[in-house]
Coordinates of C-alpha atoms and ligand atoms in Angstrom, one line a residue:
M1113 CA -9.3 -55.8 10.9
F1114 CA -5.9 -55.1 9.2
A1115 CA -7.5 -55.8 5.8
S1116 CA -10.4 -53.4 6.4
V1117 CA -8.0 -50.6 7.4
I1118 CA -6.1 -51.2 4.1
I1119 CA -9.3 -51.2 2.1
V1120 CA -10.6 -48.0 3.8
L1121 CA -7.2 -46.3 3.3
G1122 CA -7.1 -47.4 -0.3
L1123 CA -10.6 -46.1 -1.0
A1124 CA -9.8 -42.8 0.7
A1125 CA -6.6 -42.5 -1.4
L1126 CA -8.6 -43.3 -4.6
V1127 CA -11.3 -40.7 -3.7
G1128 CA -8.6 -38.2 -2.9
Y1129 CA -6.8 -38.9 -6.1
R1130 CA -10.0 -38.6 -8.2
L1131 CA -10.9 -35.3 -6.4
F1132 CA -7.4 -34.0 -6.9
T1133 CA -7.2 -34.8 -10.6
R1134 CA -10.7 -33.3 -11.1
S1135 CA -9.6 -30.1 -9.4
R1136 CA -9.4 -27.5 -12.1
L1137 CA -6.0 -26.4 -10.9
S1138 CA -4.4 -29.9 -10.3
N1139 CA -1.8 -29.0 -12.9
V1140 CA -0.6 -26.0 -10.9
P1141 CA 2.1 -26.8 -8.2
G1142 CA 1.2 -26.1 -4.6
P1143 CA 0.4 -27.9 -1.3
T1144 CA -2.0 -30.8 -1.9
I1145 CA -4.6 -29.4 0.4
T1146 CA -5.0 -26.4 -1.7
A1147 CA -6.5 -28.5 -4.5
F1148 CA -9.5 -29.3 -2.3
T1149 CA -10.3 -26.3 -0.2
D1150 CA -9.6 -22.7 0.4
V1151 CA -9.8 -23.1 4.2
W1152 CA -6.0 -23.5 4.4
I1153 CA -5.2 -20.2 2.8
L1154 CA -8.0 -18.4 4.5
T1155 CA -6.8 -19.7 7.9
N1156 CA -3.3 -18.5 7.2
T1157 CA -4.7 -15.2 6.0
Y1158 CA -6.7 -14.8 9.2
F1159 CA -3.7 -15.6 11.4
E1160 CA -1.7 -12.9 9.5
R1161 CA 0.7 -15.2 7.7
R1162 CA -0.5 -14.9 4.2
N1163 CA 2.1 -12.6 2.5
R1164 CA 5.1 -14.4 4.0
L1165 CA 3.5 -17.8 3.4
I1166 CA 2.9 -17.0 -0.3
H1167 CA 6.5 -15.9 -0.6
E1168 CA 7.7 -19.2 0.9
L1169 CA 5.4 -21.1 -1.5
H1170 CA 7.0 -19.4 -4.5
R1171 CA 10.4 -20.3 -3.2
K1172 CA 9.4 -23.9 -2.9
Y1173 CA 7.1 -24.4 -5.9
G1174 CA 8.3 -21.8 -8.4
P1175 CA 6.8 -18.8 -10.1
I1176 CA 3.2 -20.1 -10.1
V1177 CA 1.5 -21.7 -7.1
R1178 CA -2.0 -22.8 -6.3
L1179 CA -3.5 -21.2 -3.2
S1180 CA -6.9 -22.8 -3.3
P1181 CA -9.1 -24.7 -5.8
H1182 CA -9.8 -21.4 -7.5
E1183 CA -6.9 -19.2 -6.8
V1184 CA -3.3 -19.0 -8.0
S1185 CA -0.4 -16.6 -7.3
V1186 CA 2.2 -15.7 -9.9
S1187 CA 5.7 -14.3 -9.3
D1188 CA 7.2 -13.6 -12.7
P1189 CA 7.5 -9.9 -13.6
A1190 CA 6.5 -10.5 -17.3
Y1191 CA 3.0 -11.3 -16.1
I1192 CA 2.4 -7.9 -14.7
K1193 CA 1.7 -7.0 -18.3
T1194 CA -0.6 -10.0 -18.9
I1195 CA -2.6 -9.5 -15.8
Y1196 CA -2.5 -5.8 -14.8
I1197 CA -1.6 -3.9 -18.0
N1198 CA -4.1 -5.9 -20.0
N1199 CA -6.5 -5.1 -17.2
Y1200 CA -8.1 -8.3 -16.1
D1201 CA -11.2 -7.6 -14.0
K1202 CA -10.7 -7.3 -10.3
S1203 CA -11.9 -10.1 -8.0
K1204 CA -14.8 -9.8 -5.6
F1205 CA -12.3 -9.1 -2.8
Y1206 CA -12.6 -5.4 -3.7
S1207 CA -16.4 -5.0 -3.6
L1208 CA -16.2 -4.7 0.2
F1209 CA -14.5 -1.4 -0.3
D1210 CA -17.8 0.1 -1.6
N1211 CA -18.8 3.1 0.6
Y1212 CA -22.4 4.0 1.3
G1213 CA -23.3 0.9 -0.8
V1214 CA -21.9 2.7 -3.8
T1215 CA -19.1 1.5 -6.0
N1216 CA -15.9 3.7 -6.3
A1217 CA -12.9 3.4 -8.6
F1218 CA -11.0 1.1 -6.2
S1219 CA -13.9 -1.2 -5.5
A1220 CA -15.2 -1.4 -9.1
I1221 CA -14.9 -5.0 -10.4
E1222 CA -15.4 -4.7 -14.1
R1223 CA -13.4 -2.4 -16.3
H1224 CA -16.4 -0.7 -17.9
V1225 CA -17.5 0.4 -14.5
H1226 CA -14.0 1.6 -13.5
A1227 CA -13.0 3.4 -16.8
P1228 CA -15.3 6.4 -16.7
K1229 CA -14.5 7.1 -13.0
R1230 CA -10.8 6.9 -13.7
R1231 CA -11.0 9.2 -16.7
I1232 CA -12.5 12.0 -14.5
M1233 CA -10.0 11.5 -11.7
H1234 CA -7.0 11.4 -13.9
Q1235 CA -7.6 15.1 -14.7
F1236 CA -7.0 16.3 -11.2
Y1237 CA -4.5 13.6 -10.0
S1238 CA -2.1 13.9 -13.0
K1239 CA 1.4 14.9 -12.1
S1240 CA 1.0 18.4 -13.5
A1241 CA -2.2 18.9 -11.6
V1242 CA -0.8 17.8 -8.2
T1243 CA 2.4 19.7 -8.6
A1244 CA 0.5 23.0 -9.3
A1245 CA 1.7 25.8 -7.0
S1246 CA -1.5 25.7 -4.9
V1247 CA -1.0 22.0 -4.0
E1248 CA 2.7 22.6 -3.3
E1249 CA 1.7 25.5 -1.0
S1250 CA -0.9 23.4 0.7
I1251 CA 1.7 20.8 1.7
R1252 CA 4.2 23.5 2.8
T1253 CA 1.5 25.0 5.1
R1254 CA 1.0 21.6 6.7
L1255 CA 4.7 21.2 7.2
D1256 CA 4.9 24.6 8.9
R1257 CA 2.1 23.6 11.3
A1258 CA 3.9 20.2 12.0
S1259 CA 7.2 21.8 12.7
Q1260 CA 6.3 22.5 16.3
Y1261 CA 6.4 18.7 17.0
F1262 CA 9.9 18.2 15.5
E1263 CA 11.1 21.3 17.5
Q1264 CA 9.5 20.0 20.6
S1265 CA 11.2 16.6 20.2
H1266 CA 14.5 18.3 19.9
R1267 CA 14.0 20.8 22.7
E1268 CA 12.7 18.3 25.2
N1269 CA 15.2 15.7 24.1
K1270 CA 12.6 13.0 23.7
A1271 CA 11.2 10.6 21.1
I1272 CA 7.7 11.2 19.7
D1273 CA 5.3 8.9 17.9
A1274 CA 6.2 9.5 14.3
L1275 CA 3.5 7.3 12.9
R1276 CA 0.8 9.4 14.5
L1277 CA 2.4 12.6 13.4
F1278 CA 2.8 11.3 9.8
R1279 CA -0.8 10.1 9.8
S1280 CA -1.9 13.6 10.9
I1281 CA 0.2 15.4 8.2
A1282 CA -1.0 13.0 5.5
M1283 CA -4.6 13.3 6.5
D1284 CA -4.4 17.1 6.5
V1285 CA -2.8 17.0 3.1
V1286 CA -5.3 14.5 1.6
T1287 CA -8.4 16.2 3.0
A1288 CA -7.3 19.6 1.9
F1289 CA -7.1 18.1 -1.6
Q1290 CA -10.5 16.5 -1.3
F1291 CA -12.5 19.2 0.3
G1292 CA -10.5 22.4 -0.6
E1293 CA -7.6 24.2 1.1
D1294 CA -9.8 25.8 3.7
H1295 CA -11.9 22.8 4.5
G1296 CA -9.5 20.0 5.2
T1297 CA -8.8 18.6 8.7
N1298 CA -6.4 20.1 11.0
F1299 CA -5.2 17.1 12.9
I1300 CA -1.8 18.5 13.3
R1301 CA -3.2 21.2 15.6
D1302 CA -6.3 19.5 16.9
P1303 CA -5.3 16.4 18.9
I1304 CA -8.8 15.7 20.2
E1305 CA -10.3 15.4 16.7
R1306 CA -7.2 13.6 15.5
D1307 CA -7.3 10.9 18.2
S1308 CA -11.0 10.4 17.7
I1309 CA -10.9 9.9 14.0
L1310 CA -7.6 8.1 13.7
G1311 CA -8.8 5.8 16.5
K1312 CA -11.9 4.9 14.4
Y1313 CA -9.7 4.2 11.4
S1314 CA -7.5 2.0 13.5
V1315 CA -10.5 -0.1 14.7
Q1316 CA -11.4 -0.6 11.0
A1317 CA -7.9 -1.7 10.2
K1318 CA -8.2 -4.4 12.9
S1319 CA -11.2 -5.9 11.2
W1320 CA -9.5 -6.1 7.8
F1321 CA -10.1 -9.9 7.3
I1322 CA -13.9 -10.6 7.3
G1323 CA -15.1 -8.2 4.6
P1324 CA -12.7 -8.9 1.8
Y1325 CA -12.0 -12.6 2.5
L1326 CA -15.4 -13.8 3.8
P1327 CA -17.8 -11.5 2.0
S1328 CA -20.8 -13.9 2.2
L1329 CA -20.5 -14.1 6.0
A1330 CA -19.6 -10.4 6.6
K1331 CA -23.2 -9.5 7.3
Y1332 CA -23.4 -11.9 10.2
I1333 CA -20.0 -11.9 11.8
T1334 CA -18.6 -8.4 11.4
P1335 CA -17.8 -7.1 14.9
R1336 CA -20.1 -4.3 16.2
S1337 CA -17.1 -2.0 16.9
F1338 CA -16.2 -2.2 13.2
V1339 CA -19.7 -1.4 12.0
E1340 CA -20.0 1.5 14.5
S1341 CA -16.6 3.0 13.5
I1342 CA -17.3 2.7 9.7
T1343 CA -20.7 4.3 10.2
F1344 CA -19.0 7.1 12.1
T1345 CA -16.3 7.8 9.5
D1346 CA -18.7 7.5 6.6
Q1347 CA -20.9 10.2 8.2
W1348 CA -17.8 12.3 9.1
N1349 CA -16.6 12.2 5.5
I1350 CA -20.0 13.1 4.0
D1351 CA -20.4 15.9 6.5
N1352 CA -17.0 17.3 5.7
M1353 CA -17.9 17.2 2.0
R1354 CA -21.2 18.9 2.4
R1355 CA -19.9 21.5 4.9
S1356 CA -17.1 22.4 2.4
G1357 CA -19.7 23.7 0.0
F1358 CA -17.8 22.1 -2.9
P1359 CA -15.2 24.9 -3.5
P1360 CA -13.6 25.0 -7.0
D1361 CA -10.2 23.8 -5.7
S1362 CA -11.7 20.6 -4.2
A1363 CA -11.7 17.1 -5.7
A1364 CA -15.3 16.8 -4.5
K1365 CA -16.4 19.7 -6.9
K1366 CA -14.4 18.2 -9.8
L1367 CA -16.1 14.9 -9.3
I1368 CA -19.5 16.5 -9.3
D1369 CA -18.6 18.5 -12.4
G1370 CA -17.5 15.3 -14.0
G1371 CA -21.0 13.8 -13.6
F1372 CA -20.7 12.0 -10.3
S1373 CA -23.8 12.0 -8.1
E1374 CA -23.3 13.3 -4.5
L1375 CA -23.1 9.8 -3.1
E1376 CA -20.7 8.6 -5.8
A1377 CA -18.4 11.5 -5.0
A1378 CA -18.7 10.7 -1.3
S1379 CA -17.9 7.0 -1.9
E1380 CA -14.9 8.0 -3.9
I1381 CA -13.6 10.5 -1.4
A1382 CA -14.1 8.2 1.6
D1383 CA -11.9 5.7 -0.1
H1384 CA -9.2 8.3 -1.0
V1385 CA -9.1 9.6 2.5
V1386 CA -8.3 6.2 4.0
A1387 CA -6.1 5.0 1.1
G1388 CA -4.2 8.3 1.1
H1389 CA -3.3 8.9 4.7
E1390 CA -2.4 5.4 6.0
T1391 CA -0.1 4.3 3.2
T1392 CA 1.8 7.6 3.0
A1393 CA 2.3 7.7 6.8
V1394 CA 3.5 4.0 7.0
A1395 CA 6.1 4.7 4.3
L1396 CA 7.4 7.7 6.1
T1397 CA 7.5 5.8 9.4
Y1398 CA 9.6 3.0 7.9
L1399 CA 11.9 5.4 6.2
C1400 CA 12.7 7.2 9.5
W1401 CA 13.0 4.0 11.4
H1402 CA 15.4 2.5 8.8
L1403 CA 17.5 5.6 8.6
A1404 CA 17.7 5.9 12.4
K1405 CA 19.4 2.5 12.3
H1406 CA 21.6 3.5 9.5
P1407 CA 23.3 6.8 10.1
E1408 CA 25.5 6.5 7.0
I1409 CA 22.5 6.6 4.7
Q1410 CA 21.0 9.4 6.8
D1411 CA 24.2 11.5 6.5
K1412 CA 24.3 11.1 2.7
L1413 CA 20.7 12.1 2.5
K1414 CA 21.1 15.1 4.7
E1415 CA 24.1 16.3 2.6
E1416 CA 22.1 16.1 -0.6
I1417 CA 19.0 17.8 0.8
R1418 CA 20.9 20.5 2.6
S1419 CA 22.9 21.5 -0.4
A1420 CA 19.6 21.9 -2.3
C1421 CA 18.0 24.1 0.4
G1422 CA 18.0 27.8 0.7
P1423 CA 18.9 29.8 3.8
S1424 CA 16.7 29.1 6.9
E1425 CA 13.9 31.6 7.1
R1426 CA 11.4 32.4 9.8
I1427 CA 8.8 30.1 8.2
P1428 CA 10.3 26.6 8.4
S1429 CA 9.2 25.2 5.0
T1430 CA 10.6 28.1 3.0
V1431 CA 14.0 26.5 3.4
L1432 CA 12.9 23.8 0.9
P1433 CA 13.4 24.2 -2.8
A1434 CA 10.5 24.2 -5.3
F1435 CA 9.1 20.7 -5.8
K1436 CA 10.5 20.4 -9.3
D1437 CA 14.0 20.7 -7.8
L1438 CA 13.3 18.4 -4.9
D1439 CA 11.9 15.9 -7.4
R1440 CA 15.3 15.8 -9.2
L1441 CA 17.4 14.9 -6.2
P1442 CA 18.8 11.4 -7.0
Y1443 CA 19.5 10.2 -3.5
L1444 CA 16.2 11.4 -2.0
G1445 CA 14.4 9.6 -4.9
A1446 CA 16.5 6.5 -4.4
V1447 CA 16.0 6.3 -0.6
L1448 CA 12.2 6.7 -1.1
Q1449 CA 12.2 4.1 -3.9
E1450 CA 14.1 1.6 -1.7
T1451 CA 11.7 2.3 1.3
L1452 CA 8.7 1.7 -0.9
R1453 CA 10.3 -1.5 -2.3
L1454 CA 11.1 -3.2 1.1
Y1455 CA 8.5 -1.6 3.3
T1456 CA 5.7 -1.6 0.7
P1457 CA 2.6 -0.2 2.5
I1458 CA 0.4 -2.5 0.4
P1459 CA 2.5 -5.7 0.2
A1460 CA -0.2 -8.3 -0.5
S1461 CA -1.8 -10.0 -3.4
E1462 CA -3.7 -7.7 -5.8
P1463 CA -6.3 -10.2 -7.0
R1464 CA -7.8 -10.3 -10.6
V1465 CA -9.9 -12.8 -12.5
V1466 CA -8.7 -14.8 -15.5
P1467 CA -10.9 -14.0 -18.5
A1468 CA -13.4 -16.6 -19.7
S1469 CA -11.0 -17.9 -22.5
G1470 CA -8.4 -18.8 -19.8
M1471 CA -4.7 -18.1 -20.1
W1472 CA -1.4 -19.9 -20.4
Y1473 CA 1.5 -19.5 -18.1
S1474 CA 5.0 -20.3 -19.2
P1475 CA 8.1 -18.9 -17.5
S1476 CA 9.3 -15.7 -19.1
S1477 CA 13.0 -16.5 -18.5
S1478 CA 15.1 -19.5 -17.5
E1479 CA 15.4 -17.8 -14.0
Y1480 CA 11.8 -18.8 -13.5
G1481 CA 11.9 -22.3 -15.0
S1482 CA 11.9 -24.0 -18.4
K1483 CA 10.4 -21.8 -21.0
E1484 CA 9.0 -25.0 -22.6
S1485 CA 6.7 -25.8 -19.7
R1486 CA 3.2 -24.5 -20.0
I1487 CA 0.3 -24.4 -17.6
F1488 CA -3.2 -23.6 -18.5
I1489 CA -5.3 -21.5 -16.1
P1490 CA -9.0 -21.7 -16.8
G1491 CA -11.3 -18.7 -17.0
G1492 CA -12.8 -17.5 -13.7
V1493 CA -9.7 -18.4 -11.6
V1494 CA -8.5 -15.7 -9.3
I1495 CA -4.9 -14.8 -10.1
S1496 CA -2.7 -12.4 -8.3
M1497 CA 0.8 -11.1 -7.8
Q1498 CA 2.1 -9.7 -4.6
P1499 CA 4.7 -6.8 -4.2
W1500 CA 6.1 -8.6 -1.2
T1501 CA 7.5 -11.3 -3.4
L1502 CA 8.1 -9.4 -6.6
H1503 CA 10.3 -6.9 -4.6
R1504 CA 12.3 -9.7 -3.1
D1505 CA 13.2 -11.4 -6.4
S1506 CA 17.0 -11.8 -6.4
F1507 CA 17.1 -11.9 -10.2
V1508 CA 15.7 -8.4 -10.3
F1509 CA 16.9 -7.0 -6.9
P1510 CA 20.2 -8.8 -6.0
D1511 CA 20.6 -9.2 -2.3
P1512 CA 17.0 -8.3 -2.0
E1513 CA 16.8 -7.9 1.8
K1514 CA 19.5 -5.3 1.8
F1515 CA 18.2 -1.7 1.9
D1516 CA 20.4 -0.3 -0.8
P1517 CA 19.4 3.1 -2.3
E1518 CA 22.4 3.0 -4.6
R1519 CA 20.8 0.2 -6.6
W1520 CA 18.4 2.8 -8.1
I1521 CA 21.4 5.1 -9.0
K1522 CA 24.2 2.8 -10.0
S1523 CA 22.5 -0.1 -11.9
D1524 CA 22.9 -0.2 -15.6
S1525 CA 20.0 0.7 -17.9
E1526 CA 18.9 -2.9 -18.5
M1527 CA 18.8 -3.7 -14.7
L1528 CA 17.1 -0.4 -14.0
H1529 CA 14.5 -1.2 -16.6
R1530 CA 14.0 -4.7 -15.0
M1531 CA 13.7 -3.1 -11.5
N1532 CA 11.2 -0.5 -12.6
K1533 CA 9.1 -3.1 -14.4
S1534 CA 8.9 -5.2 -11.2
F1535 CA 8.1 -2.3 -8.9
M1536 CA 4.5 -2.8 -7.9
T1537 CA 4.2 -0.6 -4.8
F1538 CA 1.4 1.4 -6.5
G1539 CA 0.0 -1.5 -8.5
A1540 CA 0.2 -1.6 -12.3
G1541 CA -1.8 -0.7 -15.4
I1542 CA -4.9 1.5 -15.6
R1543 CA -5.9 0.5 -12.1
M1544 CA -2.7 1.5 -10.4
C1545 CA -2.8 4.1 -7.7
V1546 CA -4.4 7.3 -8.9
G1547 CA -3.0 9.1 -5.9
M1548 CA 0.6 8.1 -6.6
N1549 CA 1.8 11.6 -7.7
L1550 CA 0.3 13.2 -4.7
A1551 CA 1.7 10.6 -2.4
M1552 CA 5.2 11.0 -3.9
E1553 CA 5.1 14.8 -3.6
D1554 CA 4.0 14.5 0.0
L1555 CA 6.7 11.8 0.8
K1556 CA 9.4 13.9 -0.8
F1557 CA 8.4 17.1 1.0
V1558 CA 8.1 15.6 4.4
T1559 CA 11.4 13.6 4.0
A1560 CA 13.3 16.7 2.8
F1561 CA 11.8 18.8 5.5
I1562 CA 12.9 16.4 8.3
F1563 CA 16.5 15.9 7.0
S1564 CA 17.0 19.5 6.1
K1565 CA 17.2 20.2 9.8
Y1566 CA 17.1 17.1 11.9
S1567 CA 18.8 13.7 12.5
V1568 CA 16.6 10.8 13.5
K1569 CA 17.3 8.4 16.4
L1570 CA 15.1 5.6 17.8
G1571 CA 13.3 6.0 21.1
P1572 CA 13.8 3.0 23.5
E1573 CA 10.2 1.8 23.0
T1574 CA 10.9 1.2 19.3
T1575 CA 12.5 -2.2 18.5
D1576 CA 12.7 -4.5 15.5
D1577 CA 9.8 -6.4 17.1
S1578 CA 7.6 -3.4 17.6
M1579 CA 8.3 -2.5 13.9
Y1580 CA 7.4 -6.0 12.6
M1581 CA 5.3 -5.4 9.4
I1582 CA 2.0 -6.9 10.2
D1583 CA 0.9 -9.4 7.5
R1584 CA -2.2 -8.0 6.0
Y1585 CA -3.4 -6.4 2.8
S1586 CA -2.0 -3.1 4.0
T1587 CA 0.7 -3.2 6.6
R1588 CA 1.8 -1.0 9.5
P1589 CA 4.1 -1.6 12.5
K1590 CA 2.9 -4.2 14.9
A1591 CA 3.0 -1.7 17.8
N1592 CA 1.0 0.8 15.7
A1593 CA 3.5 3.4 16.8
C1594 CA 7.1 4.3 16.1
Y1595 CA 9.0 6.5 18.5
I1596 CA 11.6 8.8 16.9
H1597 CA 13.8 11.4 18.4
F1598 CA 14.3 14.4 16.1
E1599 CA 17.6 16.1 16.9
E1600 CA 18.6 19.4 15.3
H1601 CA 21.9 19.2 13.4
Ligands
HEM2019 C1 2.5 5.6 -0.5 C2 1.2 5.8 -0.7 C3 0.3 4.9 -1.5 C4 0.5 3.6 -1.8 C5 1.6 2.6 -1.5 C6 -0.7 3.2 -2.6 C7 -0.9 2.0 -3.1 C8 -1.9 1.6 -4.0 C9 -2.1 0.4 -4.7 C10 -1.1 -0.8 -4.6 C11 -3.2 0.4 -5.4 C12 -3.7 -0.7 -6.4 C13 -4.4 -1.7 -5.6 C14 -4.8 -2.9 -6.3 O1 -4.9 -2.9 -7.6 O2 -5.1 -3.9 -5.6 C15 -3.8 1.7 -5.2 C16 -5.0 2.2 -5.8 C17 -5.6 3.3 -5.5 N1 -5.1 4.3 -4.6 FE1 -3.3 4.4 -3.7 N2 -1.5 4.3 -2.6 C18 -1.0 5.3 -2.0 C19 -1.5 6.6 -1.9 C20 -2.7 7.0 -2.3 C21 -3.2 8.4 -2.2 C22 -2.5 9.6 -1.6 C23 -4.5 8.3 -2.7 C24 -5.5 9.4 -2.9 C25 -5.4 10.6 -2.3 C26 -4.7 7.0 -3.2 C27 -5.8 6.5 -3.9 C28 -6.0 5.4 -4.6 C29 -7.1 5.0 -5.4 C30 -8.4 5.9 -5.6 C31 -6.9 3.8 -6.0 C32 -7.8 3.0 -6.9 C33 -7.4 3.4 -8.3 C34 -8.2 2.8 -9.4 O3 -8.6 1.6 -9.3 O4 -8.3 3.5 -10.5 N3 -3.6 6.2 -3.0 N4 -3.0 2.5 -4.3

């Protein structure tokens, strides 16, 4: 009996060893199970542990780790250039972001499909285009509409759900950009429409796992609520676009003029509407939450913003300087940069595919291991980096868990260069966020508007636990709400 057990165990070990050594990624460090199956990483992804787990794996195994027999994660800033600036194709993860069955810039896998779309969009998302007077005015108009909520919080001495308010502002800004100034949503003033549509987007956010991570099963196991809500928002988006009549100031018209078909334009816009409003709102929410807990940072920010503001006029947003002046405020810039570093709205892996010829990994500096060691990654392997880990690299960001805006002001030029190179909140390379300039303008205006007049305090419902960053491709607070009391002074 004993001998048979030994024989069976020995055979199992032999088979295991043969399988392991035949795994294409057996040369990459990582938990043994990942050489055989992707079930382990998928299970952890499903249970919303992926980003933090990959971070722990990097701590344990170093700058390159195996996640499955066909996937590795890298955490060495030099490889942002290799993977993202050199523009490796995206993985299939992204194809589930097609809308109406039509590819858009975000969901395009191959570079030749992506490049022509990006060329057209660059023209109206460039910094000079989005900081044109008309866009600046559009954001100010939304701030004036939103001012009633801040005033109400002060007057009634109560905390309001800042996440919902920021989602409304961001949605109204993004849709005015997509459909034209007079054809965007008015969620700030229309709570019924706001709750209906934002509710649908929240349902979709809950079903984030199946599509991108189990694409072959998606057809069979996607919950009905998800399919219904996506069908609804798809129709809502295309109706908005058609109803707008494609005015000259809309992104929709510029896409059509650039040669997009109506459905291609709709697929693009549906993506920008969701990508643009959630991320911006989440960043603003964490900024207010963090500053509510740190009055010393808040005081410094208020001082800088208030000295840049003009006298208070009847129309609230007119107190704010022109965007070109806001954009130059160092502390405002630093607080936002630090928010986007630690509370990255998209903190997860951005997966790409190693080209057919394969690639070599060797640590770029002794901080990441011996420069002599080399690991070959065969073509076809999915390779990714995640901002969650890059932004917590203590070689680049000393004391990485500390929210320290001064690091963006006081670091020497070499350190600053290193920090900027590792900053991946908006991705990197030609596929980085096309909406970044619009997002930054929106973020700066809303933040300056708040701290030009108010202090922020936490409502009793909002705790560290309710603000836990859920572990998904894009994050948000666990409670899907953040109660902030805006107090005038
Ligand atoms: C704080 C706000 C935002 C953050 C953190 C953010 C983050 C990102 C990231 C990380 C990517 C690259 C993803 C990847 O390669 O896996 C991306 C791509 C993209 N984002 Fe954003 N985004 C923000 C706001 C916006 C806005 C306002 C828009 C549009 C109105 C937008 C539209 C897009 C589009 C279209 C892409 C795909 C670009 C391409 O592949 O050419 N985003 N974003």
